[in-house]
Coordinates of C-alpha atoms in Angstrom, one line a residue:
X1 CA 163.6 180.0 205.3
X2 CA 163.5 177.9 208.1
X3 CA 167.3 175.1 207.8
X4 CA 164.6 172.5 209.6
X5 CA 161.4 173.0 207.1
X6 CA 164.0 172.7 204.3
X7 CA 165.8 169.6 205.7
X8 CA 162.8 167.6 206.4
X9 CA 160.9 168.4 203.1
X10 CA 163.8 166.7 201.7
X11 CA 163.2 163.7 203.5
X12 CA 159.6 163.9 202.3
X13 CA 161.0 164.0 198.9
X14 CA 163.5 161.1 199.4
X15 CA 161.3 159.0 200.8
X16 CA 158.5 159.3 198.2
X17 CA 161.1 159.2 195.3
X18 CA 162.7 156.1 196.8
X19 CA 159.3 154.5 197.8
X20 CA 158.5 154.9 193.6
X21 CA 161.8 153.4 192.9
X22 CA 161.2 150.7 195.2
X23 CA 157.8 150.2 193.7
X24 CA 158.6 150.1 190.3
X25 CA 161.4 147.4 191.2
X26 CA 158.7 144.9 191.4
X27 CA 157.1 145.5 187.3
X28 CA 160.9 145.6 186.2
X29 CA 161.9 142.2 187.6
X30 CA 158.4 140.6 186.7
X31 CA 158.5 141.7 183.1
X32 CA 162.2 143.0 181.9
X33 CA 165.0 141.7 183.8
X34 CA 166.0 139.9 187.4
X35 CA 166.5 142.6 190.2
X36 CA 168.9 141.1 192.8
X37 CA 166.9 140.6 196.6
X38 CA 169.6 142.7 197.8
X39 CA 168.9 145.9 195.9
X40 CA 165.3 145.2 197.2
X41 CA 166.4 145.3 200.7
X42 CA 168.9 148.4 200.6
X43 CA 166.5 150.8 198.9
X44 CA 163.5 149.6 201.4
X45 CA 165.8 150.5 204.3
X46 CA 166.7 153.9 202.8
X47 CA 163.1 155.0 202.3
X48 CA 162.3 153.8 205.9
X49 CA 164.8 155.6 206.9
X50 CA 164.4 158.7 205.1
X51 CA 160.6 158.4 206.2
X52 CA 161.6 157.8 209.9
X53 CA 163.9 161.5 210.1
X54 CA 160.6 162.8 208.3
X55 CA 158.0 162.2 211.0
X56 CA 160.8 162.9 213.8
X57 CA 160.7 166.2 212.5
X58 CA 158.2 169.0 212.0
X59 CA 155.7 168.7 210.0
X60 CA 151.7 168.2 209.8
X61 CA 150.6 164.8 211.4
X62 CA 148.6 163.6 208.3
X63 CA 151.0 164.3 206.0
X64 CA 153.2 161.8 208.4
X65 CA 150.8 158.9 208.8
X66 CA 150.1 159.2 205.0
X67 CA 153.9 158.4 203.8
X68 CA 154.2 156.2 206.8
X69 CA 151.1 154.1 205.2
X70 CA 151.5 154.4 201.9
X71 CA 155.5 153.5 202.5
X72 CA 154.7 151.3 204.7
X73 CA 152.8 148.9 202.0
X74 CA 154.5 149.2 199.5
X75 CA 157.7 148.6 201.3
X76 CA 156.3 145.1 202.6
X77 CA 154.8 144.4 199.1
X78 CA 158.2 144.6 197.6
X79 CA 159.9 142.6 200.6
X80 CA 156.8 139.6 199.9
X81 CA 157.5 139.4 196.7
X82 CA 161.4 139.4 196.4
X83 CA 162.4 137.1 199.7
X84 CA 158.8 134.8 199.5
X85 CA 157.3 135.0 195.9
X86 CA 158.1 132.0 194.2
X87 CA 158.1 133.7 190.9
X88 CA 161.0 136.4 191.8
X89 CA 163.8 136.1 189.3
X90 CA 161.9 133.8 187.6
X91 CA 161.3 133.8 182.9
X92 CA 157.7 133.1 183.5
X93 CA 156.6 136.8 182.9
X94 CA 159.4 138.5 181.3
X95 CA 158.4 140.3 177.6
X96 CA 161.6 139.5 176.2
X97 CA 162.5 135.7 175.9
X98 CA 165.9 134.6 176.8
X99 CA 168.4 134.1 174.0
X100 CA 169.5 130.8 173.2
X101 CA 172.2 128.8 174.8
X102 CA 175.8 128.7 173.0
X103 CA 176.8 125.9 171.3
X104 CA 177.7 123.0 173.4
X105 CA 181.1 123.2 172.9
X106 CA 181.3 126.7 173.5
X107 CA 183.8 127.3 176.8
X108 CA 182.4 129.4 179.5
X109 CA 184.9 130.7 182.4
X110 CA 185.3 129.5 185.4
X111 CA 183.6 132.5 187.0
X112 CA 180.9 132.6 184.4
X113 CA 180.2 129.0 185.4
X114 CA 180.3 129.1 189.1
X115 CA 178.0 131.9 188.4
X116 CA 175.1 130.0 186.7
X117 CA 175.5 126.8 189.1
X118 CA 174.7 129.4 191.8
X119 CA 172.1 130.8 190.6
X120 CA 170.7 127.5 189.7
X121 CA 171.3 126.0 193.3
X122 CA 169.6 129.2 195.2
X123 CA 166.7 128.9 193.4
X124 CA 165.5 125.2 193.7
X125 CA 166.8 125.9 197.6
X126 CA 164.5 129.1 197.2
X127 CA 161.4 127.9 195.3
X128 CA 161.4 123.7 195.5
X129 CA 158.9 122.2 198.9
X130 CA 161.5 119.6 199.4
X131 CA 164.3 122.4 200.4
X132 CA 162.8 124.2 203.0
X133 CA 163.1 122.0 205.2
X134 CA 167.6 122.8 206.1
X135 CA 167.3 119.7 208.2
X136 CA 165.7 117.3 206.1
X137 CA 167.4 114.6 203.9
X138 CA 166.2 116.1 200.8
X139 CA 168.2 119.2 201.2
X140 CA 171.1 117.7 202.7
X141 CA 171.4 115.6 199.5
X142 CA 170.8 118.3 197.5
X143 CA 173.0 120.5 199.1
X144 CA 176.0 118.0 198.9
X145 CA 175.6 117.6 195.2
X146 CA 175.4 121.0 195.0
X147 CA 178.8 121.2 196.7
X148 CA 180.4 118.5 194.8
X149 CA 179.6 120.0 191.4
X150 CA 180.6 122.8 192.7
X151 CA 184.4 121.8 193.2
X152 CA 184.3 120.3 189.9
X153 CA 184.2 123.4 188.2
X154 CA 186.7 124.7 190.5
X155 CA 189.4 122.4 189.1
X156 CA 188.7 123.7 185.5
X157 CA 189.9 127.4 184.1
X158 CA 187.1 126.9 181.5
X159 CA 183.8 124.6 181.3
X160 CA 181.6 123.7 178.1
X161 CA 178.2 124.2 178.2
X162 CA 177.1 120.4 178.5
X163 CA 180.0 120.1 181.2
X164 CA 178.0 123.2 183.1
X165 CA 174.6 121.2 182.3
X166 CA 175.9 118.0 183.3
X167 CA 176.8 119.9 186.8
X168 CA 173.3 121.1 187.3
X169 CA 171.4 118.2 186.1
X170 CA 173.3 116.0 188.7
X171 CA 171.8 118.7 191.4
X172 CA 168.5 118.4 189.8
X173 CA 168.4 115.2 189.8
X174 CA 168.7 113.9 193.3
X175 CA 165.3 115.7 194.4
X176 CA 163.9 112.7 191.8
X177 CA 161.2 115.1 190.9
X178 CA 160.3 115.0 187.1
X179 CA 159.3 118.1 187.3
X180 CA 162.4 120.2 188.4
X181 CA 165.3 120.0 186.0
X182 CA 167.2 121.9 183.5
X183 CA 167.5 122.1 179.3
X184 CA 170.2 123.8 177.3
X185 CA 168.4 125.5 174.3
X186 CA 170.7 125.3 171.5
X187 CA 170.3 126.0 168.1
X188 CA 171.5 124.8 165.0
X189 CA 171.0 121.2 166.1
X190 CA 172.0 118.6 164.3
X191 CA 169.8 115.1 164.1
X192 CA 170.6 111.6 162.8
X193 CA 169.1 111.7 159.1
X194 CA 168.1 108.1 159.5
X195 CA 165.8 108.5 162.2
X196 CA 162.6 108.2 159.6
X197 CA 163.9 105.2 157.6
X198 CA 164.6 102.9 160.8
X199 CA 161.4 104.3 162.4
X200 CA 158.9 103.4 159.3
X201 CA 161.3 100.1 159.3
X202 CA 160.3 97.0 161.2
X203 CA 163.1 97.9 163.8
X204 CA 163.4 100.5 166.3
X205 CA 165.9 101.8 168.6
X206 CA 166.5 99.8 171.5
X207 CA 170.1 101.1 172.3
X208 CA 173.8 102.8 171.6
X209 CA 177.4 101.6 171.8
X210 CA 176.8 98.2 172.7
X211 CA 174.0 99.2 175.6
X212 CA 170.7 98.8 175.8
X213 CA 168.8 102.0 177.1
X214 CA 167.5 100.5 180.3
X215 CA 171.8 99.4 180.8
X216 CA 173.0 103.1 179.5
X217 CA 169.8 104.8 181.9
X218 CA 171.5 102.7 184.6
X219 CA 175.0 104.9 184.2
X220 CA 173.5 108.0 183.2
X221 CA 170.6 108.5 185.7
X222 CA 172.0 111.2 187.2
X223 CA 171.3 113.6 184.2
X224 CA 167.7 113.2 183.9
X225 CA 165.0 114.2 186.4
X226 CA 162.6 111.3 186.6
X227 CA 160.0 109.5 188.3
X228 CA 159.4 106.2 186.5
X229 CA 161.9 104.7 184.4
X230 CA 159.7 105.0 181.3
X231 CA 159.9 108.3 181.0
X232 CA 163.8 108.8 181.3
X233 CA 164.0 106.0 178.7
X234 CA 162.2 108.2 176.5
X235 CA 164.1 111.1 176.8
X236 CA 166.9 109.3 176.7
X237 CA 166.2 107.8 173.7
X238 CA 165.7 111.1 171.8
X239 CA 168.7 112.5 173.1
X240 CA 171.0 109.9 171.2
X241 CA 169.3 111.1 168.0
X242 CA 171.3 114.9 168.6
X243 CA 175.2 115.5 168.1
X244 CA 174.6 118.3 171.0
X245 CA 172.8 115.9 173.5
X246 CA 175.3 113.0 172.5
X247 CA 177.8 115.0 174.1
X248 CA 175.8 115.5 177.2
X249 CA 175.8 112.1 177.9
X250 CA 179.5 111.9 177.3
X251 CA 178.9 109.1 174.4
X252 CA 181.8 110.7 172.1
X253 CA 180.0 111.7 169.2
X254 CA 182.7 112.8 167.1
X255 CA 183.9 109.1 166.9
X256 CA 180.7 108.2 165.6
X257 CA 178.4 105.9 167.2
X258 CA 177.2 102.4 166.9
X259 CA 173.2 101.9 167.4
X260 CA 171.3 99.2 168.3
X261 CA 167.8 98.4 166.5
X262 CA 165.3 95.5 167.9
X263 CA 162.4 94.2 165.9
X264 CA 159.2 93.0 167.5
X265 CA 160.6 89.3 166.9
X266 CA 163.7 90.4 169.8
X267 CA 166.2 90.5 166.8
X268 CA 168.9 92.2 167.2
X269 CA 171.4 94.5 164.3
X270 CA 173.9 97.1 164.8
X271 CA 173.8 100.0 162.5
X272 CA 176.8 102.9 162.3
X273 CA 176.6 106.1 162.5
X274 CA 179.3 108.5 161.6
X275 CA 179.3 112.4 162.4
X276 CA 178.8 113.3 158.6
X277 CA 175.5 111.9 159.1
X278 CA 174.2 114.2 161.8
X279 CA 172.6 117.1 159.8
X280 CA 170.2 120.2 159.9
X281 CA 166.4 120.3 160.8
X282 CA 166.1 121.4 157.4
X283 CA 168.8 118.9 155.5
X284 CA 166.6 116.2 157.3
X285 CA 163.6 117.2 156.1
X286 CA 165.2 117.1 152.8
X287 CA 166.9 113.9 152.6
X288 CA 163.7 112.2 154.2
X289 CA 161.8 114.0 151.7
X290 CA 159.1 116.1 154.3
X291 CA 156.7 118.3 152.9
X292 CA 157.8 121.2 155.8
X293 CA 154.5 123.2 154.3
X294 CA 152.5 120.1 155.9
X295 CA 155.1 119.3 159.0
X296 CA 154.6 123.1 159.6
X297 CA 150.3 122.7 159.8
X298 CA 150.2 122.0 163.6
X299 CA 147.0 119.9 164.6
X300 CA 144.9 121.1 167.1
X301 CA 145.7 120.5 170.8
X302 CA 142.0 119.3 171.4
X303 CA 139.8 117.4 168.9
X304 CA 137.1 114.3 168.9
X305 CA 135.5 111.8 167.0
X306 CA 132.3 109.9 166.6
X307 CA 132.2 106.1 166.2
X308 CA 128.7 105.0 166.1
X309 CA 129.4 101.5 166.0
X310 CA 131.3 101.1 169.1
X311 CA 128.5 103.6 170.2
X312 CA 131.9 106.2 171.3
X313 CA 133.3 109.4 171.4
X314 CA 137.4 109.9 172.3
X315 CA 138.1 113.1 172.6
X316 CA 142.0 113.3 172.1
X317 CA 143.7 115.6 174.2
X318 CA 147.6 116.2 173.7
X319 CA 148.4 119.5 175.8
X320 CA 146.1 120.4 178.6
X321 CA 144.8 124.0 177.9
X322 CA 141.6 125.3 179.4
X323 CA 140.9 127.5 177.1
X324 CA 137.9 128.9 174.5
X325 CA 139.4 126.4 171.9
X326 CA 138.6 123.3 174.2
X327 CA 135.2 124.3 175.9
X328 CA 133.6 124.6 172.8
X329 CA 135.1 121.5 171.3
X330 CA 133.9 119.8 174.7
X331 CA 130.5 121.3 173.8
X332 CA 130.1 120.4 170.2
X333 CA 131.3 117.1 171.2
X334 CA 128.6 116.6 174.1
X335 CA 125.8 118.1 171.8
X336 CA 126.8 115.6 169.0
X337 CA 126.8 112.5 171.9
X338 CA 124.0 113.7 173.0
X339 CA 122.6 113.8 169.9
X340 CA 123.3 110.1 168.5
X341 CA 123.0 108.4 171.6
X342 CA 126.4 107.9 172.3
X343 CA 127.0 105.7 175.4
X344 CA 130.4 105.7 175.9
X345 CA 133.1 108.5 176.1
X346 CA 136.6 108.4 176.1
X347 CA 139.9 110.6 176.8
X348 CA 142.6 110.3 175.2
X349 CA 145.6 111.9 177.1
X350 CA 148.5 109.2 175.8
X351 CA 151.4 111.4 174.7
X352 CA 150.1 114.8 176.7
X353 CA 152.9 116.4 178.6
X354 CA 150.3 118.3 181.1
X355 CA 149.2 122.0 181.8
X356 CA 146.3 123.3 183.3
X357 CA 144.1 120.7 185.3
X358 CA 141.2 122.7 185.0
X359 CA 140.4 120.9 182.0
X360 CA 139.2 118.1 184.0
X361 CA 136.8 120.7 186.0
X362 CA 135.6 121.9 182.5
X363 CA 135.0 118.0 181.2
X364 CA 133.0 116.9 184.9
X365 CA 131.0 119.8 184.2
X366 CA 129.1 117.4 181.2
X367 CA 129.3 114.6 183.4
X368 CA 126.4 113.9 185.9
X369 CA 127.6 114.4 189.4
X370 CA 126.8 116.4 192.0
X371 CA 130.2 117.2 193.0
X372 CA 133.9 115.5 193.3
X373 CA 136.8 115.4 194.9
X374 CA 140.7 117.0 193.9
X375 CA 144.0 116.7 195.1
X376 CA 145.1 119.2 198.0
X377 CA 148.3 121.0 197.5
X378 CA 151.0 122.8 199.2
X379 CA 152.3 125.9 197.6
X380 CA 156.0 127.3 199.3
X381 CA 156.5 130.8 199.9
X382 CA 159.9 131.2 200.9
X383 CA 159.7 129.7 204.8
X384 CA 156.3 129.5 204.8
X385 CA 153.7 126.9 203.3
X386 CA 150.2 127.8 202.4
X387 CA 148.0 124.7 202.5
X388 CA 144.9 124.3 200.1
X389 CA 142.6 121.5 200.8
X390 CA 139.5 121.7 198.9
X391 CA 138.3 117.7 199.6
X392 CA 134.6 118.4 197.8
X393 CA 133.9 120.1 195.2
X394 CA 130.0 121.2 193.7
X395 CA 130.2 120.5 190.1
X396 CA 128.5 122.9 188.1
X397 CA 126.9 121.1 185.5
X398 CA 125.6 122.0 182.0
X399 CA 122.4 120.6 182.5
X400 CA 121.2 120.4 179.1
X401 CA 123.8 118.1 177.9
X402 CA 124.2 115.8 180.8
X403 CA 126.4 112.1 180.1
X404 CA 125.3 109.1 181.8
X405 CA 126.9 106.8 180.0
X406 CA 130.1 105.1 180.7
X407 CA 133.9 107.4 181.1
X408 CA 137.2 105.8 180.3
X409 CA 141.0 108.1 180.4
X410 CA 143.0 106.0 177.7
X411 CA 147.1 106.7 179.2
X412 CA 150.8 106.0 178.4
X413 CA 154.0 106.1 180.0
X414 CA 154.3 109.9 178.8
X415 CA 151.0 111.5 179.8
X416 CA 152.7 113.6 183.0
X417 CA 151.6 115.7 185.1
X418 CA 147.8 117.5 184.9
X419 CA 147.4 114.7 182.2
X420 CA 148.4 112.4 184.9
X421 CA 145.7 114.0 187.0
X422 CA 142.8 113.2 184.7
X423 CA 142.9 110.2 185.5
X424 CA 143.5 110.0 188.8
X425 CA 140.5 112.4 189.2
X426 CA 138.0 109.9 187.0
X427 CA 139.6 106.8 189.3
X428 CA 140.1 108.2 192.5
X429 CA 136.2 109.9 192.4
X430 CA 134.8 106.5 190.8
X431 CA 133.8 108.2 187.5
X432 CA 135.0 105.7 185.2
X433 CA 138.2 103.3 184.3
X434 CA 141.3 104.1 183.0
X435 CA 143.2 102.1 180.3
X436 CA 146.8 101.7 178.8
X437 CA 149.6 102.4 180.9
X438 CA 150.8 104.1 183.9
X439 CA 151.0 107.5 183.9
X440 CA 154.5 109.4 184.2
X441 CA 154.8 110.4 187.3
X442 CA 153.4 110.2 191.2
X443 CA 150.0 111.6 191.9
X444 CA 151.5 112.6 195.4
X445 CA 154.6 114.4 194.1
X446 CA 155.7 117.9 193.2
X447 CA 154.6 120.4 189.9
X448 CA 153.6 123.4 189.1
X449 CA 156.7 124.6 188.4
X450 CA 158.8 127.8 188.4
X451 CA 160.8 128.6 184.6
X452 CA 164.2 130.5 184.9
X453 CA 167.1 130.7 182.2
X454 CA 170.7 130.6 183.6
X455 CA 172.3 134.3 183.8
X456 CA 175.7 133.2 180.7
X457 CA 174.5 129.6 179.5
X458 CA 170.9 130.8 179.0
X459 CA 169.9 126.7 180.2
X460 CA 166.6 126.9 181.1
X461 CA 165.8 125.2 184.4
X462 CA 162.2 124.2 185.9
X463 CA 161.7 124.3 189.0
X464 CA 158.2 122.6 191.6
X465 CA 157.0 125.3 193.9
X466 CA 153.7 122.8 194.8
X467 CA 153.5 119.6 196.8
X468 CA 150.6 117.7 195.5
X469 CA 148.8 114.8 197.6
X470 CA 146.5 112.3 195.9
X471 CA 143.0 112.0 195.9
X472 CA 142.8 108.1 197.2
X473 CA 145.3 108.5 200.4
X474 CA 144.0 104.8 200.6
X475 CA 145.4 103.5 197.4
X476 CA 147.7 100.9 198.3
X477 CA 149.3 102.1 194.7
X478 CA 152.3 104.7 194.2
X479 CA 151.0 105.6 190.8
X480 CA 147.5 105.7 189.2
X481 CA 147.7 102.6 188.0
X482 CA 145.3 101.3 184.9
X483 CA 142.0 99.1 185.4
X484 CA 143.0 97.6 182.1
X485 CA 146.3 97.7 181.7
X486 CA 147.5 97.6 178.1
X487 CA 150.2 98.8 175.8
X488 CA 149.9 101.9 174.5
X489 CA 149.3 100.8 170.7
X490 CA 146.6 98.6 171.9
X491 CA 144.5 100.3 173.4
X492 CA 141.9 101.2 171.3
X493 CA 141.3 97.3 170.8
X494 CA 141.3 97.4 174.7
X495 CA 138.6 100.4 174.4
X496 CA 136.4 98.9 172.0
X497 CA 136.2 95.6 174.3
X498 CA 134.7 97.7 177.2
X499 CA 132.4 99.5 175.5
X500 CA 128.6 99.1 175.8
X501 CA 126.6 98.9 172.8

């Protein structure tokens, strides 16, 4: 036999065996574990070159062109999607969900550490619109936080978990994106068993250790990604209620801690807390005395309700999912309005930490309008940006069940993101007026974000890939701002004043 015939069908068999390889890299990283962009790049450059020594040898022209095509895509498939696909390395599709974080105390090596900060800084430099730019402000402040955390870890042979989260939450942070920021997930956590008695009390927590929130947000800003104040006050609230998350914000837990509970007359008390009193999910729910068979009956995501003698509907929405469960409660809601008359509609989005904005589509599509305008947004693929600008959009409406009545979006400090956009889309199109108070975050900011867990801590990070831009360029306001602005627990008896009989 020929030494030539042999030697170049064995580059045809390389290359075709490496192109699988390289093909099947792209399913494994997607759905089973993270394949590092460098594996990617070495095996694409060995099946090009294995396919390059095959056509420079003898053999039939098709069969050439064939595994030069067929290569050829699949090679620059696999290159798109490991150096510009957002998603690359990402948790979003993997089968298998990432095991919990150790506890918080738990010490990680130096190396281990160093690792996970890395990984955490080359994807939000990878993924996030406000990095791609190496020359803008955005990344150089990132970059130096990056840098700085960095050496702090250097100094240590070993780093906690929290110590590792602090580190990456104070890179997070500086982009001052709400969206893009990190979460240990710990188990075993353990919860302040008084939580329920001071909450069903006439006081409420209003600080820690001698601080009020808005004073301890003030030294602690750095470890929470944020937009307006009142949603770090929030969060930051909630995390004094955990030993784990105590320790995040360097508060000392295991000296016990001293809280501070305000009434609605301003009064002030102080209320001790020692670490004995830190327990279990489930010792809570047994010293408060919670039925966990009803705690454990999850209300619907979507539901509505009829008041005919306000002439209203509010449909309540608390997670933003455009799915079979909410189109039909839209309909049966509509069909009943339509029905009895009802003149006035309402959405209630207070308390709904976003999703899909497509629910707003599905809602216009009972409302009657021709069409209406959305936001544009930029999505980043590695160094490039894809622009979508859609200004007008043709609303395709369900005839038969047409509103013409009034439209209100009722809103509270924490409805973020798409249930931000709701109303921005009723105000900035002129559909109707909003009520309660400001959203969470900017209407021209960034989203849609990118979920990754650590490679040793497991903390899971988020991470924008879009920038969004308003609606109302015009709006001499950052945020989408209320036409009757109220607080949150009164804004139903703000509703009810608007509504036409």
């Amino acid at each position: 036999m020929d030494k030539a015939k042999v030697s170049t069908k064995g580059f045809f068999i390389a290359s075709i065996l490496i192109t699988v390889l390289v093909a099947l890299l792209v399913p494994v990283d997607f759905f089973i574990f993270n394949v590092p962009r460098g594996i990617c790049a070495v095996l694409v450059v060995a099946a090009l070159v294995a396919d390059v020594i095959y056509c420079c040898g003898k053999s039939k022209r098709w069969k050439k062109i064939t595994l030069s095509v067929f290569g050829g895509l699949i090679w620059l498939a696999v290159i798109f999607f490991a150096f510009f696909w957002p998603y690359w390395n990402s948790a979003v599709f993997k089968l298998k969900t990432a095991p919990s974080s150790p506890q918080y105390d738990f010490v990680l090596s130096q190396k281990q550490a160093l690792e996970d900060l890395d990984f955490a800084y080359k994807q939000v430099e990878r993924i996030h619109p406000a990095m791609r730019n190496k020359k803008g402000s955005e990344y150089k402040t990132v970059k130096a936080a990056y840098e700085k955390q960095r050496a702090v870890i250097c100094e240590k042979n070993g780093v906690t978990v929290n110590e590792l989260a602090r580190c990456v939450q104070r890179v997070y942070s500086t982009l001052h994106d709400a969206h893009t920021g990190s979460f240990p997930q710990y188990t075993d956590v353990l919860y302040y068993r008084e939580v329920k008695n001071i909450n069903d009390s006439e006081y409420g927590f209003h600080g820690i250790n001698g601080l009020s929130y808005k004073d301890l947000l003030l030294q602690k800003s750095d470890l929470f990604s944020y937009e307006k104040d009142e949603w770090a006050l929030k969060d930051l609230a909630d995390y004094t209620i955990r030993i784990d998350l105590l320790d995040f914000l360097e508060l000392e837990p295991a000296n016990g801690v001293t809280y501070m509970l305000k009434n609605d007359d301003n009064k002030i008390i102080e209320r001790q807390a020692s670490p004995d009193e830190f327990v279990t999910v489930e010792e809570y729910y047994k010293y408060n005395n919670v039925d966990t068979k009803a705690k454990g009956s999850a209300k619907p995501f979507v539901s509505y309700q009829i008041d005919e003698e306000h002439s209203l509907a509010v449909l309540t929405l608390t997670s933003c999912e455009n799915n079979k469960q909410y189109k039909n409660c839209l309909n049966q809601m509509f069909t009943e309005v339509k029905e009895k008359g009802i003149k006035n509609v309402a959405v209630d989005v207070r308390g709904n930490g976003g999703g899909s904005s497509l629910v707003i589509n599905s809602f216009f599509r009972y409302l009657d309008i021709d069409s209406f305008y959305e936001s544009s947004w930029d999505v980043r693929y590695g160094p490039f940006v894809v622009k979508h600008t859609k200004p007008l959009r043709k609303n395709h409406r369900i005839k038969e069940l047409l509103f013409t009545g009034n439209v209100f979006v009722l809103t509270n400090e924490r409805s973020f993101s798409s249930a931000m956009m709701f109303p921005q889309y009723v105000k900035d199109n002129g559909i109707g007026k909003i009520i309660g108070v400001t959203p969470a975050n900017d209407p021209s900011g960034y989203g849609d974000t990118v979920r990754n867990y650590l490679p040793n801590s497991h903390i899971k990070t988020f991470i924008s890939k879009t920038d969004f831009t308003r609606i109302d360029q015009d709006s001499p306001d950052r945020y989408v701002e209320p036409d009757y602005p109220c607080k949150s627990s009164q804004v139903m008896e703000e509703l009810y004043r608007h509504c036409e009989h």
